[in-house]
Amino acid sequence: MRIEKSRTLYEKLNILSDAAKYDVACTSSGTDRRGSGRGVGNCIAPGICHSFSADGRCISLLKILFSNDCVFDCKYCINRVSNDVERASFTPEEVCRLTIEFYRRNYIEGLFLSSGVLRTPAYTAELLYETLYKLRTEYHFEGYIHVKLIPGAPGELIEKTGYLADRVSVNLELPTAESLRLLAPHKTRQRILAPMRQVQLARTENKNELTLYRSAPRFVPAGQSTQMIIGATPENDYQIISVAESLYRKFELKRVFYSAFVQVNEDPLLPVLPGGPPLLREHRLYQADWLLRYYDFRADELLSERHPNFNVFLDPKCDWALSHLETFPVEVSRADYRTLLRVPGIGPRSAQRIVRARRMGTLDYDTLRRTGVVLKRAVYFITCNGRQMYPLKLDEDFILRNLLQDGKRGIPTETATYRQMSLFDDVRFADTCGLTG
Amino acid sequence: MIIFECEDSADGIFTAVYDAWASRLGHRNVRLQTRALRTRELFAEYCEVCPDGGKAEKVARTIRRRMGEESYEMIYRAAMARDDEKADSIYRVVVLGLSPQISEREAADVIWQLTDPAVCHVFELARRVWHEAHRYMGFVRFRELENGVLFSEIDAEANVLPLLGDHFADRFPNENFMICDHGHAACLVHRAAGPWCLLLDTEPDGALRHQMSANEQEMQQLWCGFCSSISIRERENARLQQQFWPLRFRKWMTENPDFR
């Protein structure tokens, strides 16, 4: 039996933002749109962070569920039907009012609207559409909107919603179909991928249309994203990153988000993680994800069946560089852009700057530092005009040892010195053996 | 050595660039400096420069035409920085870009000649200023006053207001709003459906800015509630939060517990 009481807006916002906090994406990036001058709002391609919550995550969008009154029973979710939690639902007016009032005060960059499944997927999707329609046409909101598509919602609703939103996403939830069957009995892989494919096709079609008619309405201009939970099921990093890679390739996703599993429910099917959520693992996956999207790496370069998980102590790029020392050192004044990108400590921005700056003059280490190269990591892997910054050995153990030391000191502790070979216990060597093994 | 002392603004610096150039003393014999309380040099002659809109406009137009929009943007941003050497660095960059020895195409790339100390300095300043302006695009907090004006206060290091004007005017075309920068005693003012403008050396009305509109209190409460409920307890990490959201930005922000 359900006892319902009317709630104030404050209570609703508390319940429904609390319920939405496990959704990861809070980016407002991907689209540039100037205001029309009649409404309120615009969009900036790099996105803007407006605040940071106590867990250090950015608050950019008003992230809320429309309702947490869900009929599904996903094992990992706080809002599953078998949980006894406070339930609440917004009305479309309330969401619009909150969004506009927050936006006017520059609290937020836009709205992130998700929802539990209220009655049926179609009913929920209809409500989300209605909210967006009201916000765009009645309140003339021109800021960023990210909306979750409800798997199983009818296709025409998805299409209509896509013309109002900037970004849509469908949660993949778990990396493999098998895990999904186990932990989310009401969802299937196929029902999740179907709307994703639909959005992809509609976007391609819309792009063609836009080349013909520049003022045609835009369909999901900031692209689609997805997220999966890390550490609730036994997949290894290689599987996860391969899934992400194929999503980028085959579904043209803009982002894949990873969320470290936070145990909110007691369930025999869920793992117990005494050390808290696997945050470091999540961090490594994000780093690898950037390597896939911006650094031209492939998943099978970073990991393999034999070496299926990321090194906890080193970021994936350093890890890759250490196992491919034959490609180093790289000469920064001559190497092409792609080669530069593979050097630890050099990112897309600094690589571009190097390429432009070296046309105008001779580079030196000071200039490199000023272009944004992290020399702390890069020194081991580069030469500038044929010279290293310090005489350093291109030796795996040596570099590893120095990278792992907290790089507070400017100059690596040990430049190329010679030491007496010893058959036994070299102290410094002993502690790195454990790490690489 | 002649030192041209100018006002700390884009107009002031550009006027000094014009005067220094027109003085025909030779680029090596002049230096530019923004007016500030600092000890004067003994063996230098000082020359006061009054900001002149016409001269500044000419310099700006020449930079744009010869060195391109990208270079102009960077130089302008660097002129907004809080830095003692900026005026001279800007002058050196302009001299480099307008030198008759280089072609049109090379002039546009001068700003990338990072091996030159002056260019590098301007480049770094521009980056730093833009970074701060971008942060303020997110960290500015408006509160609705009784008369419907959206009012906000900041205390910025660089003079970011001119860089924020276009952004906020485009975002809130039909609002009356005002951003007051205490660090520079300047206000950015926008009237609904009109252009924005800067008021220098003004302080907003003391009493008026504390009279809130009827639902301002409620909205502030809702926002603070949202900010605390959106955080995941298992992941809390105050150091990470502070890294992204440094304390110096928080003073005027609604969700800062010390604000009210």
XYZ file of C-alpha atoms in Angstrom:
697
model
C 0.000 0.000 0.000
C 1.223 3.482 -0.758
C 0.733 6.507 1.330
C 1.261 9.701 -0.582
C 1.674 13.134 0.798
C 2.182 16.290 -1.103
C 5.735 17.518 -1.073
C 7.207 20.951 -1.350
C 9.419 21.816 -4.262
C 12.423 21.795 -1.929
C 11.743 18.230 -0.815
C 11.172 17.069 -4.363
C 14.381 18.626 -5.582
C 16.266 17.008 -2.739
C 14.871 13.551 -3.425
C 15.154 13.713 -7.185
C 18.624 15.218 -7.363
C 19.800 12.753 -4.764
C 18.382 9.984 -6.938
C 20.076 11.378 -10.049
C 23.543 11.755 -8.595
C 24.752 8.359 -9.771
C 24.368 9.464 -13.373
C 27.800 10.541 -14.447
C 27.536 12.840 -17.407
C 27.414 16.439 -16.409
C 29.082 17.947 -19.439
C 27.589 20.842 -21.309
C 29.937 20.594 -24.253
C 29.670 19.755 -27.906
C 27.609 22.525 -29.412
C 27.964 26.223 -30.110
C 24.748 28.189 -30.375
C 24.279 31.896 -30.030
C 21.102 33.186 -28.481
C 18.332 34.210 -30.849
C 17.811 37.408 -28.855
C 14.223 36.508 -28.031
C 14.674 33.837 -25.413
C 17.116 33.060 -22.664
C 20.353 31.134 -23.082
C 23.088 30.040 -25.454
C 25.584 27.193 -25.732
C 29.370 27.228 -25.669
C 31.189 24.353 -27.373
C 33.789 23.638 -24.688
C 31.122 23.720 -21.958
C 31.234 25.629 -18.701
C 31.523 24.260 -15.178
C 29.449 26.263 -12.744
C 30.289 24.654 -9.457
C 31.922 21.631 -7.884
C 30.262 19.351 -5.386
C 32.002 17.960 -2.317
C 33.105 14.873 -4.254
C 35.016 17.071 -6.694
C 32.686 16.448 -9.628
C 31.655 19.361 -11.749
C 28.136 20.764 -11.529
C 27.263 22.098 -14.919
C 23.681 21.021 -15.432
C 20.641 20.815 -13.215
C 20.821 17.044 -12.911
C 17.516 15.603 -11.816
C 15.208 12.677 -12.341
C 11.737 13.533 -13.486
C 10.522 10.762 -11.240
C 12.159 8.080 -9.102
C 8.975 6.054 -8.991
C 10.460 3.257 -11.075
C 8.783 -0.038 -11.962
C 12.065 -1.710 -12.945
C 14.157 -3.738 -10.543
C 17.796 -3.271 -11.525
C 19.932 -4.744 -8.766
C 22.499 -1.945 -8.594
C 20.045 0.960 -8.616
C 18.894 2.862 -5.554
C 15.517 3.547 -7.163
C 14.605 -0.058 -7.959
C 11.039 -0.995 -7.236
C 11.959 -3.377 -4.418
C 13.717 -0.644 -2.442
C 11.929 1.292 0.233
C 12.954 4.839 -0.564
C 11.056 8.095 -0.681
C 9.358 8.533 -4.032
C 8.526 11.768 -5.789
C 7.759 13.117 -9.233
C 8.040 16.580 -10.693
C 5.465 18.171 -12.908
C 6.690 19.625 -16.228
C 6.004 23.162 -14.905
C 8.172 22.623 -11.870
C 11.106 21.419 -13.955
C 10.753 24.382 -16.314
C 10.556 26.888 -13.516
C 13.585 25.471 -11.705
C 15.625 25.392 -14.890
C 14.812 28.947 -15.894
C 15.259 30.433 -12.438
C 18.564 28.628 -11.875
C 19.762 29.519 -15.336
C 18.969 33.218 -14.944
C 21.129 33.332 -11.848
C 23.940 31.646 -13.746
C 23.848 28.625 -11.418
C 23.719 26.180 -14.291
C 24.475 25.682 -17.949
C 21.278 23.808 -18.655
C 19.163 20.815 -17.771
C 20.039 17.139 -17.460
C 16.773 15.269 -17.338
C 16.562 11.581 -16.658
C 13.829 9.512 -15.114
C 12.898 6.234 -13.540
C 10.319 4.302 -15.502
C 6.982 5.664 -14.361
C 4.269 3.116 -15.263
C 5.577 2.318 -18.765
C 8.540 3.470 -20.860
C 6.178 5.133 -23.346
C 4.360 7.073 -20.637
C 7.633 8.286 -19.132
C 9.093 9.289 -22.486
C 5.924 11.233 -23.245
C 6.301 13.185 -19.997
C 9.933 13.980 -20.710
C 9.010 15.168 -24.172
C 6.243 17.330 -22.807
C 8.640 18.926 -20.330
C 11.209 19.708 -23.001
C 8.567 21.059 -25.347
C 7.265 23.394 -22.689
C 10.756 24.548 -21.775
C 11.735 25.270 -25.352
C 8.524 26.804 -26.666
C 6.751 28.362 -23.679
C 9.761 29.425 -21.640
C 11.962 30.054 -24.710
C 14.910 28.315 -23.140
C 17.897 28.175 -25.490
C 20.494 26.696 -23.138
C 21.827 23.179 -23.052
C 19.536 20.187 -22.582
C 20.728 16.653 -22.047
C 17.976 14.094 -21.859
C 18.056 10.366 -21.168
C 16.208 8.215 -23.624
C 14.098 5.578 -21.997
C 14.802 2.165 -23.553
C 11.603 0.710 -24.949
C 10.017 4.084 -25.721
C 8.351 4.384 -29.129
C 10.565 5.555 -31.986
C 8.577 8.654 -32.939
C 8.831 9.975 -29.383
C 12.592 9.560 -29.482
C 12.728 11.469 -32.732
C 10.540 14.311 -31.455
C 12.602 14.559 -28.276
C 15.838 14.600 -30.248
C 14.855 17.779 -32.038
C 14.459 19.574 -28.698
C 17.558 18.289 -26.911
C 21.231 19.029 -27.474
C 22.469 15.686 -26.316
C 20.695 12.425 -25.667
C 22.012 9.330 -24.002
C 20.990 5.778 -23.361
C 22.743 4.010 -20.534
C 24.554 0.871 -21.545
C 24.587 0.149 -17.768
C 26.953 -2.820 -17.899
C 29.699 -3.731 -20.344
C 28.375 -7.118 -21.478
C 24.951 -8.505 -22.338
C 25.436 -11.280 -19.835
C 25.952 -8.954 -16.889
C 22.947 -6.983 -17.983
C 20.766 -10.078 -17.935
C 22.000 -10.876 -14.460
C 21.665 -7.476 -12.810
C 19.012 -5.652 -14.844
C 16.318 -8.207 -15.553
C 13.976 -5.714 -17.230
C 16.552 -4.459 -19.714
C 18.133 -6.208 -22.643
C 21.172 -5.261 -24.651
C 19.091 -5.131 -27.786
C 16.560 -2.686 -26.351
C 19.385 -0.396 -25.293
C 21.205 -0.463 -28.616
C 18.051 0.058 -30.708
C 17.465 3.706 -29.715
C 21.201 4.350 -29.940
C 21.193 3.177 -33.546
C 18.067 5.172 -34.280
C 19.670 8.371 -33.024
C 22.823 7.681 -35.002
C 20.912 7.196 -38.260
C 18.711 10.213 -37.671
C 21.776 12.341 -36.992
C 23.393 11.305 -40.262
C 20.193 12.089 -42.098
C 19.910 15.436 -40.333
C 23.476 16.316 -41.291
C 22.678 15.766 -44.958
C 19.580 17.850 -44.594
C 21.545 20.656 -42.955
C 23.964 20.834 -45.860
C 20.990 21.511 -48.119
C 18.944 23.746 -45.838
C 21.074 25.587 -43.349
C 18.165 26.586 -41.160
C 16.660 23.118 -40.872
C 16.007 22.066 -37.257
C 18.983 20.328 -35.678
C 18.715 16.818 -34.370
C 20.814 16.145 -31.243
C 23.551 18.633 -32.261
C 25.878 17.675 -29.414
C 25.699 13.966 -30.194
C 24.920 11.081 -27.904
C 26.724 9.543 -24.988
C 26.342 6.549 -22.732
C 27.626 5.259 -19.428
C 28.514 1.977 -17.835
C 29.097 0.815 -14.311
C 32.595 -0.344 -13.452
C 33.319 -2.972 -10.865
C 29.852 -4.432 -10.300
C 30.576 -7.315 -12.665
C 33.764 -9.266 -13.383
C 34.726 -7.751 -16.772
C 38.333 -6.711 -17.137
C 39.613 -3.360 -18.395
C 40.402 -4.750 -21.820
C 36.777 -5.813 -22.351
C 35.471 -2.481 -21.126
C 37.763 -0.394 -23.265
C 37.034 -2.554 -26.294
C 33.328 -2.018 -25.795
C 33.951 1.720 -25.592
C 36.039 1.627 -28.749
C 33.347 -0.155 -30.717
C 30.747 2.305 -29.446
C 32.849 5.169 -30.756
C 33.412 3.419 -34.064
C 30.087 1.797 -34.774
C 27.664 4.139 -33.046
C 29.592 7.393 -33.411
C 29.114 8.240 -29.758
C 30.618 11.466 -28.461
C 31.427 10.179 -25.005
C 31.371 6.995 -22.976
C 31.236 7.602 -19.251
C 32.387 5.176 -16.588
C 30.957 5.144 -13.126
C 32.705 3.351 -10.307
C 30.204 1.043 -8.689
C 28.872 2.453 -5.438
C 27.147 -0.110 -3.327
C 23.753 1.282 -2.453
C 21.811 -1.967 -2.215
C 22.414 -5.216 -0.388
C 22.017 -7.973 -2.920
C 23.578 -11.426 -3.197
C 24.331 -10.772 -6.869
C 26.363 -7.652 -6.161
C 29.992 -7.635 -5.090
C 31.056 -6.273 -1.723
C 33.779 -3.696 -2.093
C 35.360 -3.065 1.275
C 37.732 -0.454 -0.152
C 34.904 1.749 -1.389
C 34.124 2.420 -5.049
C 36.967 1.544 -7.487
C 37.830 5.168 -8.141
C 41.375 4.647 -9.335
C 40.239 2.073 -11.861
C 37.600 4.491 -13.107
C 40.290 7.150 -13.412
C 42.519 4.887 -15.490
C 39.608 4.043 -17.776
C 38.920 7.731 -18.352
C 42.582 8.301 -19.146
C 42.503 5.451 -21.641
C 39.258 6.773 -23.061
C 40.973 10.087 -23.840
C 43.773 8.209 -25.502
C 41.205 6.543 -27.756
C 39.400 9.750 -28.658
C 42.142 12.337 -28.943
C 45.472 10.537 -29.135
C 44.778 8.104 -31.913
C 45.384 5.005 -29.808
C 43.596 1.713 -30.341
C 42.310 -0.419 -27.491
C 44.524 -3.358 -28.479
C 47.613 -1.179 -28.284
C 46.937 -0.333 -24.673
C 45.839 -3.713 -23.413
C 45.688 -7.291 -24.588
C 44.284 -10.652 -23.530
C 47.569 -11.407 -21.833
C 47.740 -8.057 -20.109
C 44.050 -7.265 -19.538
C 44.145 -4.599 -16.814
C 45.687 -1.170 -16.468
C 48.674 -0.570 -14.280
C 47.475 0.917 -11.028
C 50.639 2.921 -10.522
C 51.133 4.419 -13.947
C 48.814 6.175 -16.316
C 48.070 4.219 -19.513
C 50.178 6.471 -21.713
C 53.316 6.194 -19.604
C 52.670 2.506 -19.319
C 52.472 2.215 -23.104
C 55.604 4.307 -23.594
C 57.608 2.217 -21.150
C 56.779 -0.953 -23.004
C 57.586 0.660 -26.373
C 60.919 2.269 -25.570
C 62.160 1.371 -29.046
C 60.140 4.288 -30.471
C 61.867 6.796 -28.187
C 63.485 9.269 -27.812
C 61.394 11.493 -30.066
C 63.049 14.565 -31.571
C 60.542 17.364 -30.927
C 61.852 19.701 -33.576
C 61.190 17.180 -36.338
C 58.705 14.528 -35.239
C 55.260 14.682 -36.836
C 52.132 15.526 -34.887
C 51.023 11.935 -34.370
C 54.384 10.904 -32.984
C 54.458 13.887 -30.653
C 51.036 12.944 -29.320
C 52.378 9.625 -28.145
C 54.980 11.164 -25.863
C 53.912 11.169 -22.193
C 53.538 14.759 -21.046
C 52.537 16.093 -24.456
C 48.845 16.547 -25.214
C 46.932 17.696 -28.301
C 47.199 21.361 -27.323
C 50.926 21.371 -26.644
C 51.607 19.194 -29.698
C 49.782 21.708 -31.897
C 51.704 24.561 -30.334
C 55.011 22.789 -30.872
C 54.198 22.185 -34.516
C 53.327 25.846 -35.025
C 56.137 27.315 -32.924
C 58.963 25.306 -34.473
C 58.190 26.710 -37.892
C 59.077 30.139 -36.537
C 62.261 29.418 -34.641
C 64.409 26.925 -32.820
C 62.781 25.260 -29.860
C 64.426 24.894 -26.501
C 63.325 23.286 -23.259
C 62.139 26.530 -21.758
C 59.825 27.150 -24.711
C 58.571 23.600 -24.448
C 57.676 24.129 -20.820
C 55.822 27.303 -21.703
C 53.792 25.621 -24.427
C 52.355 23.375 -21.735
C 54.513 20.262 -22.079
C 54.777 18.448 -18.756
C 58.528 18.064 -18.723
C 58.404 16.025 -15.547
C 57.146 13.135 -17.634
C 58.364 14.130 -21.064
C 62.106 14.504 -20.296
C 62.714 10.790 -20.473
C 61.238 10.459 -23.914
C 62.309 13.490 -25.929
C 65.320 15.201 -27.367
C 65.312 18.816 -28.465
C 67.763 19.638 -31.239
C 69.468 16.368 -30.588
C 70.014 16.986 -26.897
C 68.360 15.633 -23.818
C 67.505 18.011 -21.029
C 69.650 16.051 -18.610
C 71.799 13.052 -19.441
C 69.238 10.359 -18.755
C 69.206 6.687 -19.485
C 66.510 5.304 -21.733
C 66.045 2.402 -19.452
C 62.733 0.982 -18.304
C 63.597 0.477 -14.646
C 65.285 3.816 -14.345
C 62.378 5.741 -15.865
C 59.802 3.808 -13.921
C 61.587 4.462 -10.678
C 61.710 8.180 -11.354
C 58.143 8.463 -12.611
C 56.837 6.762 -9.520
C 58.645 9.043 -7.154
C 56.444 11.976 -6.499
C 58.012 14.398 -8.936
C 58.454 17.228 -6.467
C 62.126 17.573 -7.209
C 62.888 19.247 -10.507
C 65.781 17.143 -11.651
C 65.542 13.366 -11.707
C 67.351 11.991 -8.700
C 69.783 9.953 -10.615
C 71.268 11.203 -13.829
C 73.381 8.803 -15.787
C 75.713 7.575 -13.134
C 77.440 4.283 -13.124
C 77.151 1.900 -10.310
C 78.776 -1.251 -9.216
C 76.833 -4.249 -10.392
C 75.546 -6.280 -7.547
C 74.126 -9.736 -7.636
C 71.970 -9.296 -4.609
C 69.543 -6.948 -3.040
C 69.645 -3.627 -4.783
C 67.142 -1.769 -2.647
C 65.729 0.526 -5.257
C 65.432 -2.277 -7.698
C 63.621 -4.508 -5.270
C 60.655 -2.209 -4.810
C 60.070 -1.673 -8.504
C 60.097 -5.398 -9.218
C 56.949 -5.815 -7.239
C 55.206 -3.114 -9.245
C 56.012 -4.241 -12.722
C 55.304 -7.883 -12.011
C 65.815 55.623 -22.358
C 62.353 57.085 -22.571
C 59.632 55.336 -20.640
C 56.067 55.820 -21.834
C 53.737 55.562 -18.903
C 50.188 54.677 -19.818
C 46.847 53.892 -18.266
C 46.219 50.261 -17.373
C 43.624 49.518 -20.074
C 43.551 48.365 -23.671
C 43.022 51.943 -24.861
C 45.862 53.227 -22.689
C 48.336 50.616 -23.839
C 47.417 50.959 -27.513
C 47.785 54.736 -27.303
C 51.236 54.292 -25.782
C 52.143 51.889 -28.582
C 51.122 54.582 -31.050
C 53.050 57.338 -29.275
C 56.172 55.242 -28.729
C 56.186 54.292 -32.392
C 55.520 57.822 -33.579
C 58.248 59.278 -31.377
C 60.834 57.856 -33.815
C 63.304 57.350 -31.009
C 64.086 53.811 -32.115
C 62.454 50.741 -30.625
C 65.497 49.986 -28.512
C 65.390 53.356 -26.777
C 61.802 53.287 -25.573
C 59.958 51.259 -23.030
C 56.277 51.006 -22.147
C 54.955 50.724 -18.672
C 51.530 50.831 -17.122
C 50.989 53.459 -14.515
C 51.482 52.041 -11.072
C 52.947 53.066 -7.775
C 56.505 51.962 -8.153
C 59.926 53.420 -7.724
C 61.096 55.418 -10.681
C 64.345 54.873 -12.472
C 67.008 57.507 -12.165
C 68.466 57.497 -15.651
C 65.269 57.469 -17.614
C 62.964 60.084 -18.925
C 59.263 59.600 -18.306
C 56.560 60.494 -20.728
C 52.922 60.505 -19.666
C 50.483 59.076 -22.176
C 46.838 60.070 -22.062
C 44.501 57.438 -23.453
C 43.216 58.566 -26.821
C 40.385 56.630 -28.441
C 41.400 57.607 -31.956
C 45.020 56.510 -31.667
C 44.066 53.294 -29.895
C 41.548 52.512 -32.600
C 44.207 52.993 -35.290
C 46.612 50.634 -33.544
C 43.890 48.046 -33.035
C 42.876 48.270 -36.700
C 46.452 47.894 -37.886
C 47.068 44.862 -35.693
C 43.882 43.286 -36.983
C 44.654 43.945 -40.611
C 48.282 42.998 -40.572
C 48.493 40.286 -37.918
C 45.014 38.810 -38.114
C 42.063 38.414 -35.786
C 43.639 35.632 -33.736
C 46.703 37.717 -32.904
C 44.578 40.717 -32.046
C 42.465 38.657 -29.694
C 45.542 37.378 -27.882
C 47.096 40.813 -27.586
C 43.846 42.273 -26.322
C 43.510 39.542 -23.713
C 47.104 40.059 -22.601
C 46.322 43.755 -22.155
C 43.681 42.747 -19.582
C 46.169 40.881 -17.385
C 47.503 41.976 -14.055
C 51.164 42.201 -14.891
C 53.869 44.872 -14.796
C 55.606 44.000 -18.022
C 52.594 43.519 -20.270
C 52.649 46.901 -22.008
C 56.247 46.535 -23.093
C 55.770 42.938 -24.243
C 52.763 43.971 -26.309
C 54.810 46.741 -27.895
C 57.593 44.296 -28.822
C 55.092 41.897 -30.371
C 53.491 44.660 -32.408
C 56.927 45.850 -33.569
C 57.731 42.302 -34.625
C 54.429 41.866 -36.443
C 54.542 45.170 -38.279
C 58.198 44.996 -39.211
C 58.581 45.527 -42.975
C 60.980 42.602 -43.290
C 58.332 39.940 -42.949
C 55.585 38.990 -45.331
C 51.847 39.172 -44.735
C 51.618 35.477 -43.998
C 54.470 35.513 -41.535
C 52.943 38.452 -39.703
C 49.921 36.379 -38.800
C 52.199 33.703 -37.368
C 54.303 36.055 -35.258
C 52.120 35.284 -32.277
C 53.329 31.678 -32.518
C 56.980 32.608 -32.413
C 57.174 31.323 -28.879
C 60.938 31.290 -28.856
C 60.816 35.082 -28.599
C 60.532 36.130 -24.941
C 58.045 38.967 -25.569
C 55.774 36.808 -27.724
C 55.962 34.054 -25.176
C 55.037 36.466 -22.417
C 52.020 37.806 -24.309
C 50.989 34.273 -25.170
C 51.146 33.199 -21.544
C 49.278 36.243 -20.293
C 46.555 35.785 -22.887
C 46.161 32.194 -21.858
C 45.991 33.029 -18.184
C 43.469 35.836 -18.651
C 41.215 33.776 -20.873
C 41.369 30.948 -18.391
C 40.185 33.229 -15.624
C 37.455 34.771 -17.777
C 36.229 31.313 -18.691
C 36.045 30.383 -15.047
C 34.037 33.473 -14.255
C 31.567 32.567 -16.974
C 30.639 29.718 -14.650
C 31.325 31.252 -11.248
C 29.418 34.534 -11.576
C 26.303 34.284 -9.401
C 23.396 36.615 -9.964
C 20.867 37.481 -7.346
C 17.560 39.033 -8.262
C 17.022 42.413 -6.628
C 13.670 43.872 -5.745
C 13.654 45.982 -8.904
C 14.206 42.891 -11.066
C 17.867 43.565 -11.824
C 20.205 40.576 -11.726
C 23.157 41.652 -9.649
C 26.495 39.987 -9.173
C 29.839 40.712 -7.572
C 33.282 39.351 -8.354
C 36.838 40.109 -7.337
C 38.931 39.197 -10.338
C 42.673 39.239 -10.767
C 42.673 40.176 -14.442
C 40.293 42.716 -15.881
C 37.835 40.116 -17.142
C 34.692 42.232 -17.459
C 35.267 43.263 -21.116
C 35.672 39.583 -21.951
C 32.472 38.617 -20.164
C 30.249 41.271 -21.750
C 29.495 39.525 -25.030
C 28.962 36.204 -23.351
C 26.398 37.357 -20.819
C 24.673 39.803 -23.142
C 24.141 36.966 -25.620
C 22.950 34.670 -22.887
C 20.494 37.027 -21.186
C 19.393 39.427 -23.931
C 16.180 40.360 -22.145
C 17.477 40.839 -18.635
C 18.783 43.888 -16.857
C 21.961 42.735 -15.245
C 25.068 44.089 -13.624
C 28.389 42.516 -12.704
C 30.485 44.493 -10.292
C 34.221 43.804 -10.144
C 35.551 45.002 -6.796
C 39.135 44.295 -7.802
C 38.981 46.878 -10.587
C 36.200 49.144 -9.320
C 34.330 48.601 -12.560
C 30.812 47.499 -13.425
C 29.460 45.696 -16.430
C 25.947 46.920 -17.087
C 23.407 45.517 -19.500
C 19.976 46.889 -20.211
C 17.305 44.520 -21.552
C 17.392 44.308 -25.350
C 20.274 46.758 -25.485
C 24.047 46.630 -25.678
C 26.325 46.220 -22.658
C 28.712 48.821 -21.377
C 31.430 49.252 -18.768
C 31.284 51.837 -16.015
C 34.704 52.619 -14.574
C 35.403 53.821 -11.047
C 31.882 53.212 -9.823
C 30.502 51.416 -6.850
C 26.898 50.233 -6.983
C 24.289 51.606 -4.625
C 24.929 50.138 -1.186
C 21.391 49.761 0.107
C 19.718 48.753 -3.132
C 21.919 45.757 -3.708
C 20.776 44.064 -0.527
C 17.068 44.269 -1.242
C 16.160 40.927 -2.754
C 13.111 40.046 -4.776
C 10.354 37.932 -3.259
C 11.458 34.498 -4.418
C 15.220 35.073 -4.312
C 15.533 33.481 -0.875
C 13.680 30.366 -2.029
C 15.846 29.958 -5.115
C 19.041 30.310 -3.115
C 17.813 27.665 -0.718
C 16.861 25.320 -3.535
C 20.261 25.750 -5.136
C 22.191 25.132 -1.923
C 20.100 22.039 -1.282
C 20.801 20.814 -4.768
C 24.552 21.325 -4.425
C 24.746 19.215 -1.302
C 22.395 16.441 -2.401
C 24.136 15.944 -5.763
C 27.380 14.874 -4.093
C 28.090 11.177 -3.556
C 29.194 10.567 0.020
C 31.358 7.554 -0.819
C 33.408 9.670 -3.212
C 33.903 12.812 -1.165
C 37.206 14.524 -1.808
C 37.649 18.071 -0.568
C 41.091 18.475 -2.098
C 39.816 17.634 -5.552
C 36.963 20.069 -5.075
C 39.297 22.851 -4.094
C 41.621 22.148 -6.984
C 38.828 22.889 -9.451
C 37.086 25.498 -7.377
C 39.756 27.615 -5.647
C 38.801 29.549 -2.557
C 39.383 32.946 -4.122
C 36.397 32.457 -6.423
C 34.002 31.447 -3.689
C 33.501 34.687 -1.828
C 30.437 35.853 -3.723
C 29.012 32.488 -4.639
C 25.597 31.428 -3.414
C 26.502 27.828 -2.600
C 29.465 28.833 -0.461
C 28.364 28.240 3.170
C 30.020 31.509 4.255
C 28.130 33.567 1.709
C 24.997 34.175 3.741
